Amino acid sequence: MMEHTEKAPNGVDLEALIGTVAAVKAAPSLARFRFRVHNRWVAGAHSKTTIQGFYGTGKEDASRKNPFVLEGDEPPVLLGGDAGPNAVEAVLHALASCLVVGFVYNATVRGIGVDSMELDLEGDLDLQGFLGLSKNVRPGYEGIRVICRVKSSATDEALQDLWAYSQEISPVMDIVRNPVPVFSELKKA
Amino acid sequence: MMEHTEKAPNGVDLEALIGTVAAVKAAPSLARFRFRVHNRWVAGAHSKTTIQGFYGTGKEDASRKNPFVLEGDEPPVLLGGDAGPNAVEAVLHALASCLVVGFVYNATVRGIGVDSMELDLEGDLDLQGFLGLSKNVRPGYEGIRVICRVKSSATDEALQDLWAYSQEISPVMDIVRNPVPVFSELKKA
């Protein structure tokens, strides 16, 4: 974790960030990333995801010595063993953590100091879709609400503008708000 | 974790699952769920999400004694401290764990035994969108590929049919493939 110093305002290495943007501008192919996860079913609703390598800046990344392991499960009322948050909760986590990165990085570029930032997200989901009880009910979230509370000495206008921009360039906000093509295949092992 | 027994094939309490479907059929309002997460920024790209309560089956759930905590961060090449997977990796995790639940629950209802299930997901992302370097590049995934390997004595046809159905009723697949409205607000703390 970087300290909040003059060299790293908001804990962001500003020089490195500016360098990254310039490098990608000069060679756009550096911006091509491929992220990956591997998931293994345990039992019932419980599965484990391991996350380690990815491709980006023209090469396979080797910086992670150990994989991250995320547990997915359902709570008892959804017939799981509650070994981890469920999949739609994980989506809200992804959206929150994505908005934070975009907000803090761009705050830093704009010279805005962020003292604290907290987000509350909620999503409404009608289980009739997942249970196959109605074709008129979508399986996913009908809607998501995000409330972001920021402490900063910047003006409200500057923060609102930054917040709007953070959503615009947020990969997960884009994934949630807009269609992503998914290719899928089942192979008998 | 439930054992794979006659009462709990695939580790799923089949009686409870059938009971849940019947209960929701009789009273569709039970199917209304609201999931929530709280995220707190730490520094730089690092934030922590806590996940505990949710609303469903007509009441606030109180089964989780402790919150789950998920770390979000970026790897060094994306200027983070690598305290956790990044947001778009978390999306792939969410999608994988969602597909597992739908597949295993519906396999159980159909009398299909699942011996093992593993998924590999990858997503292509051009960072020019996030970096604000091109309006023609979307910030999110351009495409996601899911390869699912299942060991089962069921026929290939039965497994392919189940796989297709699992995607159809998957909340996260719906969220990824189709637009979800997001309301957002920034408040100065």
PDB file of N, CA and C in Angstrom, chain A residues 112-173:
ATOM      1  N   ILE A 112      -6.950  16.607  -7.072  1.00  0.00           N
ATOM      2  CA  ILE A 112      -7.968  16.591  -6.013  1.00  0.00           C
ATOM      3  C   ILE A 112      -7.550  15.607  -4.919  1.00  0.00           C
ATOM      4  N   GLY A 113      -7.471  16.077  -3.707  1.00  0.00           N
ATOM      5  CA  GLY A 113      -7.156  15.207  -2.581  1.00  0.00           C
ATOM      6  C   GLY A 113      -8.413  14.527  -2.062  1.00  0.00           C
ATOM      7  N   VAL A 114      -8.349  13.218  -1.892  1.00  0.00           N
ATOM      8  CA  VAL A 114      -9.499  12.473  -1.361  1.00  0.00           C
ATOM      9  C   VAL A 114      -9.166  12.067   0.080  1.00  0.00           C
ATOM     10  N   ASP A 115      -9.956  12.553   1.031  1.00  0.00           N
ATOM     11  CA  ASP A 115      -9.704  12.216   2.433  1.00  0.00           C
ATOM     12  C   ASP A 115     -10.332  10.868   2.787  1.00  0.00           C
ATOM     13  N   SER A 116     -11.529  10.626   2.288  1.00  0.00           N
ATOM     14  CA  SER A 116     -12.164   9.318   2.496  1.00  0.00           C
ATOM     15  C   SER A 116     -13.195   9.105   1.410  1.00  0.00           C
ATOM     16  N   MET A 117     -13.506   7.840   1.192  1.00  0.00           N
ATOM     17  CA  MET A 117     -14.490   7.497   0.159  1.00  0.00           C
ATOM     18  C   MET A 117     -15.167   6.198   0.587  1.00  0.00           C
ATOM     19  N   GLU A 118     -16.491   6.228   0.655  1.00  0.00           N
ATOM     20  CA  GLU A 118     -17.256   5.020   1.010  1.00  0.00           C
ATOM     21  C   GLU A 118     -18.424   4.884   0.051  1.00  0.00           C
ATOM     22  N   LEU A 119     -18.699   3.653  -0.332  1.00  0.00           N
ATOM     23  CA  LEU A 119     -19.807   3.416  -1.255  1.00  0.00           C
ATOM     24  C   LEU A 119     -20.782   2.394  -0.687  1.00  0.00           C
ATOM     25  N   ASP A 120     -22.053   2.686  -0.880  1.00  0.00           N
ATOM     26  CA  ASP A 120     -23.095   1.707  -0.569  1.00  0.00           C
ATOM     27  C   ASP A 120     -23.814   1.351  -1.849  1.00  0.00           C
ATOM     28  N   LEU A 121     -23.870   0.053  -2.133  1.00  0.00           N
ATOM     29  CA  LEU A 121     -24.545  -0.400  -3.346  1.00  0.00           C
ATOM     30  C   LEU A 121     -25.643  -1.372  -2.975  1.00  0.00           C
ATOM     31  N   GLU A 122     -26.752  -1.283  -3.683  1.00  0.00           N
ATOM     32  CA  GLU A 122     -27.778  -2.305  -3.535  1.00  0.00           C
ATOM     33  C   GLU A 122     -28.391  -2.605  -4.881  1.00  0.00           C
ATOM     34  N   GLY A 123     -28.822  -3.856  -5.015  1.00  0.00           N
ATOM     35  CA  GLY A 123     -29.413  -4.286  -6.269  1.00  0.00           C
ATOM     36  C   GLY A 123     -30.666  -5.097  -6.017  1.00  0.00           C
ATOM     37  N   ASP A 124     -31.679  -4.863  -6.841  1.00  0.00           N
ATOM     38  CA  ASP A 124     -32.956  -5.565  -6.701  1.00  0.00           C
ATOM     39  C   ASP A 124     -33.039  -6.707  -7.692  1.00  0.00           C
ATOM     40  N   LEU A 125     -33.385  -7.852  -7.172  1.00  0.00           N
ATOM     41  CA  LEU A 125     -33.416  -9.049  -7.999  1.00  0.00           C
ATOM     42  C   LEU A 125     -34.645  -9.883  -7.655  1.00  0.00           C
ATOM     43  N   ASP A 126     -35.380 -10.261  -8.685  1.00  0.00           N
ATOM     44  CA  ASP A 126     -36.557 -11.104  -8.490  1.00  0.00           C
ATOM     45  C   ASP A 126     -36.181 -12.538  -8.845  1.00  0.00           C
ATOM     46  N   LEU A 127     -36.193 -13.394  -7.842  1.00  0.00           N
ATOM     47  CA  LEU A 127     -35.683 -14.760  -7.991  1.00  0.00           C
ATOM     48  C   LEU A 127     -36.527 -15.641  -8.921  1.00  0.00           C
ATOM     49  N   GLN A 128     -37.700 -15.130  -9.321  1.00  0.00           N
ATOM     50  CA  GLN A 128     -38.526 -15.908 -10.240  1.00  0.00           C
ATOM     51  C   GLN A 128     -37.794 -16.195 -11.551  1.00  0.00           C
ATOM     52  N   GLY A 129     -36.908 -15.279 -11.931  1.00  0.00           N
ATOM     53  CA  GLY A 129     -36.142 -15.490 -13.158  1.00  0.00           C
ATOM     54  C   GLY A 129     -35.195 -16.660 -13.016  1.00  0.00           C
ATOM     55  N   PHE A 130     -34.389 -16.638 -11.963  1.00  0.00           N
ATOM     56  CA  PHE A 130     -33.426 -17.713 -11.719  1.00  0.00           C
ATOM     57  C   PHE A 130     -34.126 -19.058 -11.532  1.00  0.00           C
ATOM     58  N   LEU A 131     -35.287 -19.015 -10.862  1.00  0.00           N
ATOM     59  CA  LEU A 131     -36.005 -20.266 -10.594  1.00  0.00           C
ATOM     60  C   LEU A 131     -36.788 -20.760 -11.806  1.00  0.00           C
ATOM     61  N   GLY A 132     -36.751 -20.000 -12.879  1.00  0.00           N
ATOM     62  CA  GLY A 132     -37.427 -20.427 -14.103  1.00  0.00           C
ATOM     63  C   GLY A 132     -38.945 -20.381 -13.981  1.00  0.00           C
ATOM     64  N   LEU A 133     -39.454 -19.512 -13.088  1.00  0.00           N
ATOM     65  CA  LEU A 133     -40.900 -19.465 -12.852  1.00  0.00           C
ATOM     66  C   LEU A 133     -41.607 -18.443 -13.720  1.00  0.00           C
ATOM     67  N   SER A 134     -40.856 -17.552 -14.335  1.00  0.00           N
ATOM     68  CA  SER A 134     -41.479 -16.569 -15.205  1.00  0.00           C
ATOM     69  C   SER A 134     -40.512 -16.121 -16.287  1.00  0.00           C
ATOM     70  N   LYS A 135     -40.997 -16.138 -17.504  1.00  0.00           N
ATOM     71  CA  LYS A 135     -40.183 -15.662 -18.634  1.00  0.00           C
ATOM     72  C   LYS A 135     -40.171 -14.142 -18.678  1.00  0.00           C
ATOM     73  N   ASN A 136     -41.109 -13.505 -17.951  1.00  0.00           N
ATOM     74  CA  ASN A 136     -41.202 -12.045 -17.966  1.00  0.00           C
ATOM     75  C   ASN A 136     -40.303 -11.381 -16.933  1.00  0.00           C
ATOM     76  N   VAL A 137     -39.671 -12.190 -16.107  1.00  0.00           N
ATOM     77  CA  VAL A 137     -38.795 -11.650 -15.072  1.00  0.00           C
ATOM     78  C   VAL A 137     -37.358 -11.955 -15.460  1.00  0.00           C
ATOM     79  N   ARG A 138     -36.545 -10.920 -15.587  1.00  0.00           N
ATOM     80  CA  ARG A 138     -35.148 -11.160 -15.934  1.00  0.00           C
ATOM     81  C   ARG A 138     -34.437 -11.816 -14.746  1.00  0.00           C
ATOM     82  N   PRO A 139     -33.458 -12.657 -15.011  1.00  0.00           N
ATOM     83  CA  PRO A 139     -32.750 -13.314 -13.908  1.00  0.00           C
ATOM     84  C   PRO A 139     -31.855 -12.351 -13.120  1.00  0.00           C
ATOM     85  N   GLY A 140     -31.306 -11.357 -13.801  1.00  0.00           N
ATOM     86  CA  GLY A 140     -30.338 -10.467 -13.156  1.00  0.00           C
ATOM     87  C   GLY A 140     -30.985  -9.311 -12.425  1.00  0.00           C
ATOM     88  N   TYR A 141     -30.158  -8.348 -12.055  1.00  0.00           N
ATOM     89  CA  TYR A 141     -30.662  -7.174 -11.351  1.00  0.00           C
ATOM     90  C   TYR A 141     -31.605  -6.374 -12.232  1.00  0.00           C
ATOM     91  N   GLU A 142     -32.726  -5.966 -11.639  1.00  0.00           N
ATOM     92  CA  GLU A 142     -33.627  -5.038 -12.331  1.00  0.00           C
ATOM     93  C   GLU A 142     -33.044  -3.641 -12.280  1.00  0.00           C
ATOM     94  N   GLY A 143     -32.305  -3.362 -11.218  1.00  0.00           N
ATOM     95  CA  GLY A 143     -31.688  -2.053 -11.063  1.00  0.00           C
ATOM     96  C   GLY A 143     -30.691  -2.083  -9.920  1.00  0.00           C
ATOM     97  N   ILE A 144     -29.709  -1.201 -10.017  1.00  0.00           N
ATOM     98  CA  ILE A 144     -28.662  -1.085  -8.988  1.00  0.00           C
ATOM     99  C   ILE A 144     -28.589   0.385  -8.574  1.00  0.00           C
ATOM    100  N   ARG A 145     -28.440   0.629  -7.289  1.00  0.00           N
ATOM    101  CA  ARG A 145     -28.234   1.990  -6.778  1.00  0.00           C
ATOM    102  C   ARG A 145     -26.863   2.079  -6.124  1.00  0.00           C
ATOM    103  N   VAL A 146     -26.177   3.144  -6.441  1.00  0.00           N
ATOM    104  CA  VAL A 146     -24.842   3.394  -5.890  1.00  0.00           C
ATOM    105  C   VAL A 146     -24.857   4.745  -5.183  1.00  0.00           C
ATOM    106  N   ILE A 147     -24.547   4.745  -3.898  1.00  0.00           N
ATOM    107  CA  ILE A 147     -24.377   6.011  -3.176  1.00  0.00           C
ATOM    108  C   ILE A 147     -22.916   6.093  -2.768  1.00  0.00           C
ATOM    109  N   CYS A 148     -22.268   7.173  -3.154  1.00  0.00           N
ATOM    110  CA  CYS A 148     -20.853   7.354  -2.879  1.00  0.00           C
ATOM    111  C   CYS A 148     -20.688   8.566  -1.966  1.00  0.00           C
ATOM    112  N   ARG A 149     -19.999   8.380  -0.860  1.00  0.00           N
ATOM    113  CA  ARG A 149     -19.742   9.494   0.072  1.00  0.00           C
ATOM    114  C   ARG A 149     -18.255   9.799   0.087  1.00  0.00           C
ATOM    115  N   VAL A 150     -17.939  11.019  -0.310  1.00  0.00           N
ATOM    116  CA  VAL A 150     -16.537  11.415  -0.426  1.00  0.00           C
ATOM    117  C   VAL A 150     -16.253  12.596   0.489  1.00  0.00           C
ATOM    118  N   LYS A 151     -15.144  12.504   1.214  1.00  0.00           N
ATOM    119  CA  LYS A 151     -14.664  13.640   2.006  1.00  0.00           C
ATOM    120  C   LYS A 151     -13.466  14.215   1.271  1.00  0.00           C
ATOM    121  N   SER A 152     -13.561  15.473   0.943  1.00  0.00           N
ATOM    122  CA  SER A 152     -12.521  16.128   0.162  1.00  0.00           C
ATOM    123  C   SER A 152     -12.692  17.634   0.297  1.00  0.00           C
ATOM    124  N   SER A 153     -11.587  18.360   0.153  1.00  0.00           N
ATOM    125  CA  SER A 153     -11.695  19.822   0.210  1.00  0.00           C
ATOM    126  C   SER A 153     -12.036  20.407  -1.161  1.00  0.00           C
ATOM    127  N   ALA A 154     -12.152  19.555  -2.176  1.00  0.00           N
ATOM    128  CA  ALA A 154     -12.513  20.040  -3.511  1.00  0.00           C
ATOM    129  C   ALA A 154     -13.956  20.544  -3.511  1.00  0.00           C
ATOM    130  N   THR A 155     -14.287  21.367  -4.506  1.00  0.00           N
ATOM    131  CA  THR A 155     -15.658  21.886  -4.601  1.00  0.00           C
ATOM    132  C   THR A 155     -16.617  20.762  -4.980  1.00  0.00           C
ATOM    133  N   ASP A 156     -17.874  20.976  -4.649  1.00  0.00           N
ATOM    134  CA  ASP A 156     -18.890  19.992  -5.000  1.00  0.00           C
ATOM    135  C   ASP A 156     -18.927  19.798  -6.515  1.00  0.00           C
ATOM    136  N   GLU A 157     -18.773  20.891  -7.247  1.00  0.00           N
ATOM    137  CA  GLU A 157     -18.810  20.819  -8.704  1.00  0.00           C
ATOM    138  C   GLU A 157     -17.671  19.932  -9.231  1.00  0.00           C
ATOM    139  N   ALA A 158     -16.481  20.130  -8.691  1.00  0.00           N
ATOM    140  CA  ALA A 158     -15.325  19.343  -9.135  1.00  0.00           C
ATOM    141  C   ALA A 158     -15.539  17.855  -8.825  1.00  0.00           C
ATOM    142  N   LEU A 159     -16.136  17.595  -7.665  1.00  0.00           N
ATOM    143  CA  LEU A 159     -16.359  16.188  -7.280  1.00  0.00           C
ATOM    144  C   LEU A 159     -17.448  15.543  -8.132  1.00  0.00           C
ATOM    145  N   GLN A 160     -18.510  16.291  -8.411  1.00  0.00           N
ATOM    146  CA  GLN A 160     -19.584  15.745  -9.250  1.00  0.00           C
ATOM    147  C   GLN A 160     -19.076  15.472 -10.665  1.00  0.00           C
ATOM    148  N   ASP A 161     -18.245  16.359 -11.157  1.00  0.00           N
ATOM    149  CA  ASP A 161     -17.694  16.184 -12.496  1.00  0.00           C
ATOM    150  C   ASP A 161     -16.791  14.946 -12.534  1.00  0.00           C
ATOM    151  N   LEU A 162     -15.995  14.793 -11.501  1.00  0.00           N
ATOM    152  CA  LEU A 162     -15.105  13.632 -11.391  1.00  0.00           C
ATOM    153  C   LEU A 162     -15.902  12.337 -11.259  1.00  0.00           C
ATOM    154  N   TRP A 163     -16.969  12.403 -10.508  1.00  0.00           N
ATOM    155  CA  TRP A 163     -17.837  11.233 -10.303  1.00  0.00           C
ATOM    156  C   TRP A 163     -18.496  10.812 -11.621  1.00  0.00           C
ATOM    157  N   ALA A 164     -18.963  11.797 -12.380  1.00  0.00           N
ATOM    158  CA  ALA A 164     -19.570  11.495 -13.684  1.00  0.00           C
ATOM    159  C   ALA A 164     -18.536  10.864 -14.617  1.00  0.00           C
ATOM    160  N   TYR A 165     -17.333  11.433 -14.611  1.00  0.00           N
ATOM    161  CA  TYR A 165     -16.273  10.905 -15.480  1.00  0.00           C
ATOM    162  C   TYR A 165     -15.865   9.488 -15.048  1.00  0.00           C
ATOM    163  N   SER A 166     -15.786   9.265 -13.743  1.00  0.00           N
ATOM    164  CA  SER A 166     -15.394   7.947 -13.232  1.00  0.00           C
ATOM    165  C   SER A 166     -16.356   6.860 -13.698  1.00  0.00           C
ATOM    166  N   GLN A 167     -17.633   7.206 -13.771  1.00  0.00           N
ATOM    167  CA  GLN A 167     -18.619   6.233 -14.235  1.00  0.00           C
ATOM    168  C   GLN A 167     -18.465   5.973 -15.734  1.00  0.00           C
ATOM    169  N   GLU A 168     -18.162   7.068 -16.450  1.00  0.00           N
ATOM    170  CA  GLU A 168     -18.028   6.981 -17.904  1.00  0.00           C
ATOM    171  C   GLU A 168     -16.896   6.038 -18.305  1.00  0.00           C
ATOM    172  N   ILE A 169     -15.796   6.080 -17.584  1.00  0.00           N
ATOM    173  CA  ILE A 169     -14.626   5.279 -17.962  1.00  0.00           C
ATOM    174  C   ILE A 169     -14.490   3.994 -17.105  1.00  0.00           C
ATOM    175  N   SER A 170     -15.495   3.707 -16.310  1.00  0.00           N
ATOM    176  CA  SER A 170     -15.424   2.515 -15.447  1.00  0.00           C
ATOM    177  C   SER A 170     -15.701   1.239 -16.233  1.00  0.00           C
ATOM    178  N   PRO A 171     -14.733   0.319 -16.304  1.00  0.00           N
ATOM    179  CA  PRO A 171     -14.971  -0.936 -17.007  1.00  0.00           C
ATOM    180  C   PRO A 171     -16.181  -1.709 -16.467  1.00  0.00           C
ATOM    181  N   VAL A 172     -16.323  -1.797 -15.155  1.00  0.00           N
ATOM    182  CA  VAL A 172     -17.434  -2.597 -14.631  1.00  0.00           C
ATOM    183  C   VAL A 172     -18.765  -1.871 -14.809  1.00  0.00           C
ATOM    184  N   MET A 173     -18.774  -0.543 -14.695  1.00  0.00           N
ATOM    185  CA  MET A 173     -20.014   0.184 -14.969  1.00  0.00           C
ATOM    186  C   MET A 173     -20.446  -0.068 -16.409  1.00  0.00           C
TER     187      MET A 173
END
